Amino acid sequence: MGKRNGRDPSLDEEWERLVLKAMDSGCTKEEFRRFLRLKKAKMDEHPIQLRNFSKEKKE
């Protein structure tokens, strides 16, 4: 399969973790949406850097 919708599937796993973490911390939907917008903008700007960063974190 590889990329889905032109995105790396490992990024989707990263999103899952972010969503769960946000739910655990009890932030409101509005706060979470604002955070997602910022995060998405950053991912669109630097997808490769972020992917490399998340790989480094796991090891």
PDB file of C-alpha atoms in Angstrom:
ATOM      1  CA  MET A   1       0.000   0.000   0.000  1.00  0.00           C
ATOM      2  CA  GLY A   2       2.579   2.588   1.057  1.00  0.00           C
ATOM      3  CA  LYS A   3       1.173   6.097   0.924  1.00  0.00           C
ATOM      4  CA  ARG A   4      -2.533   6.698   1.310  1.00  0.00           C
ATOM      5  CA  ASN A   5      -3.908   9.903  -0.234  1.00  0.00           C
ATOM      6  CA  GLY A   6      -0.317  10.920  -0.900  1.00  0.00           C
ATOM      7  CA  ARG A   7       0.476  10.867   2.813  1.00  0.00           C
ATOM      8  CA  ASP A   8       2.691   8.594   4.827  1.00  0.00           C
ATOM      9  CA  PRO A   9       0.582   6.162   6.922  1.00  0.00           C
ATOM     10  CA  SER A  10       2.930   6.687   9.879  1.00  0.00           C
ATOM     11  CA  LEU A  11       1.675  10.277  10.018  1.00  0.00           C
ATOM     12  CA  ASP A  12      -1.839   8.919  10.572  1.00  0.00           C
ATOM     13  CA  GLU A  13      -0.572   6.928  13.559  1.00  0.00           C
ATOM     14  CA  GLU A  14       0.943  10.160  14.867  1.00  0.00           C
ATOM     15  CA  TRP A  15      -2.476  11.867  14.513  1.00  0.00           C
ATOM     16  CA  GLU A  16      -4.139   9.025  16.451  1.00  0.00           C
ATOM     17  CA  ARG A  17      -1.737   9.558  19.329  1.00  0.00           C
ATOM     18  CA  LEU A  18      -2.315  13.313  19.252  1.00  0.00           C
ATOM     19  CA  VAL A  19      -6.081  12.865  19.324  1.00  0.00           C
ATOM     20  CA  LEU A  20      -5.952  10.449  22.246  1.00  0.00           C
ATOM     21  CA  LYS A  21      -3.517  12.647  24.148  1.00  0.00           C
ATOM     22  CA  ALA A  22      -5.748  15.682  23.658  1.00  0.00           C
ATOM     23  CA  MET A  23      -8.806  13.744  24.838  1.00  0.00           C
ATOM     24  CA  ASP A  24      -6.919  12.572  27.925  1.00  0.00           C
ATOM     25  CA  SER A  25      -5.836  16.109  28.761  1.00  0.00           C
ATOM     26  CA  GLY A  26      -9.476  17.179  28.515  1.00  0.00           C
ATOM     27  CA  CYS A  27      -9.115  20.072  26.113  1.00  0.00           C
ATOM     28  CA  THR A  28     -12.304  21.370  24.534  1.00  0.00           C
ATOM     29  CA  LYS A  29     -13.243  20.666  20.925  1.00  0.00           C
ATOM     30  CA  GLU A  30     -12.558  24.288  20.019  1.00  0.00           C
ATOM     31  CA  GLU A  31      -9.076  24.206  21.545  1.00  0.00           C
ATOM     32  CA  PHE A  32      -8.369  20.928  19.804  1.00  0.00           C
ATOM     33  CA  ARG A  33      -9.541  22.247  16.429  1.00  0.00           C
ATOM     34  CA  ARG A  34      -7.305  25.277  16.781  1.00  0.00           C
ATOM     35  CA  PHE A  35      -4.394  22.988  17.650  1.00  0.00           C
ATOM     36  CA  LEU A  36      -5.117  20.732  14.659  1.00  0.00           C
ATOM     37  CA  ARG A  37      -5.193  23.704  12.296  1.00  0.00           C
ATOM     38  CA  LEU A  38      -1.774  24.814  13.515  1.00  0.00           C
ATOM     39  CA  LYS A  39      -0.412  21.281  13.419  1.00  0.00           C
ATOM     40  CA  LYS A  40      -1.792  20.646   9.921  1.00  0.00           C
ATOM     41  CA  ALA A  41      -0.287  23.897   8.653  1.00  0.00           C
ATOM     42  CA  LYS A  42       3.085  22.839  10.030  1.00  0.00           C
ATOM     43  CA  MET A  43       2.784  19.374   8.496  1.00  0.00           C
ATOM     44  CA  ASP A  44       1.931  20.861   5.113  1.00  0.00           C
ATOM     45  CA  GLU A  45       4.960  23.157   5.318  1.00  0.00           C
ATOM     46  CA  HIS A  46       7.500  20.559   6.463  1.00  0.00           C
ATOM     47  CA  PRO A  47       6.154  17.031   5.919  1.00  0.00           C
ATOM     48  CA  ILE A  48       9.566  15.450   5.466  1.00  0.00           C
ATOM     49  CA  GLN A  49      11.174  17.121   8.484  1.00  0.00           C
ATOM     50  CA  LEU A  50       8.261  16.091  10.686  1.00  0.00           C
ATOM     51  CA  ARG A  51       8.368  12.518   9.419  1.00  0.00           C
ATOM     52  CA  ASN A  52      12.086  12.320  10.199  1.00  0.00           C
ATOM     53  CA  PHE A  53      11.505  13.819  13.623  1.00  0.00           C
ATOM     54  CA  SER A  54       8.816  11.294  14.546  1.00  0.00           C
ATOM     55  CA  LYS A  55      11.074   8.433  13.431  1.00  0.00           C
ATOM     56  CA  GLU A  56      13.892   9.729  15.659  1.00  0.00           C
ATOM     57  CA  LYS A  57      11.517   9.984  18.621  1.00  0.00           C
ATOM     58  CA  LYS A  58      10.459   6.321  18.377  1.00  0.00           C
ATOM     59  CA  GLU A  59      13.997   4.918  18.483  1.00  0.00           C
TER      60      GLU A  59
END
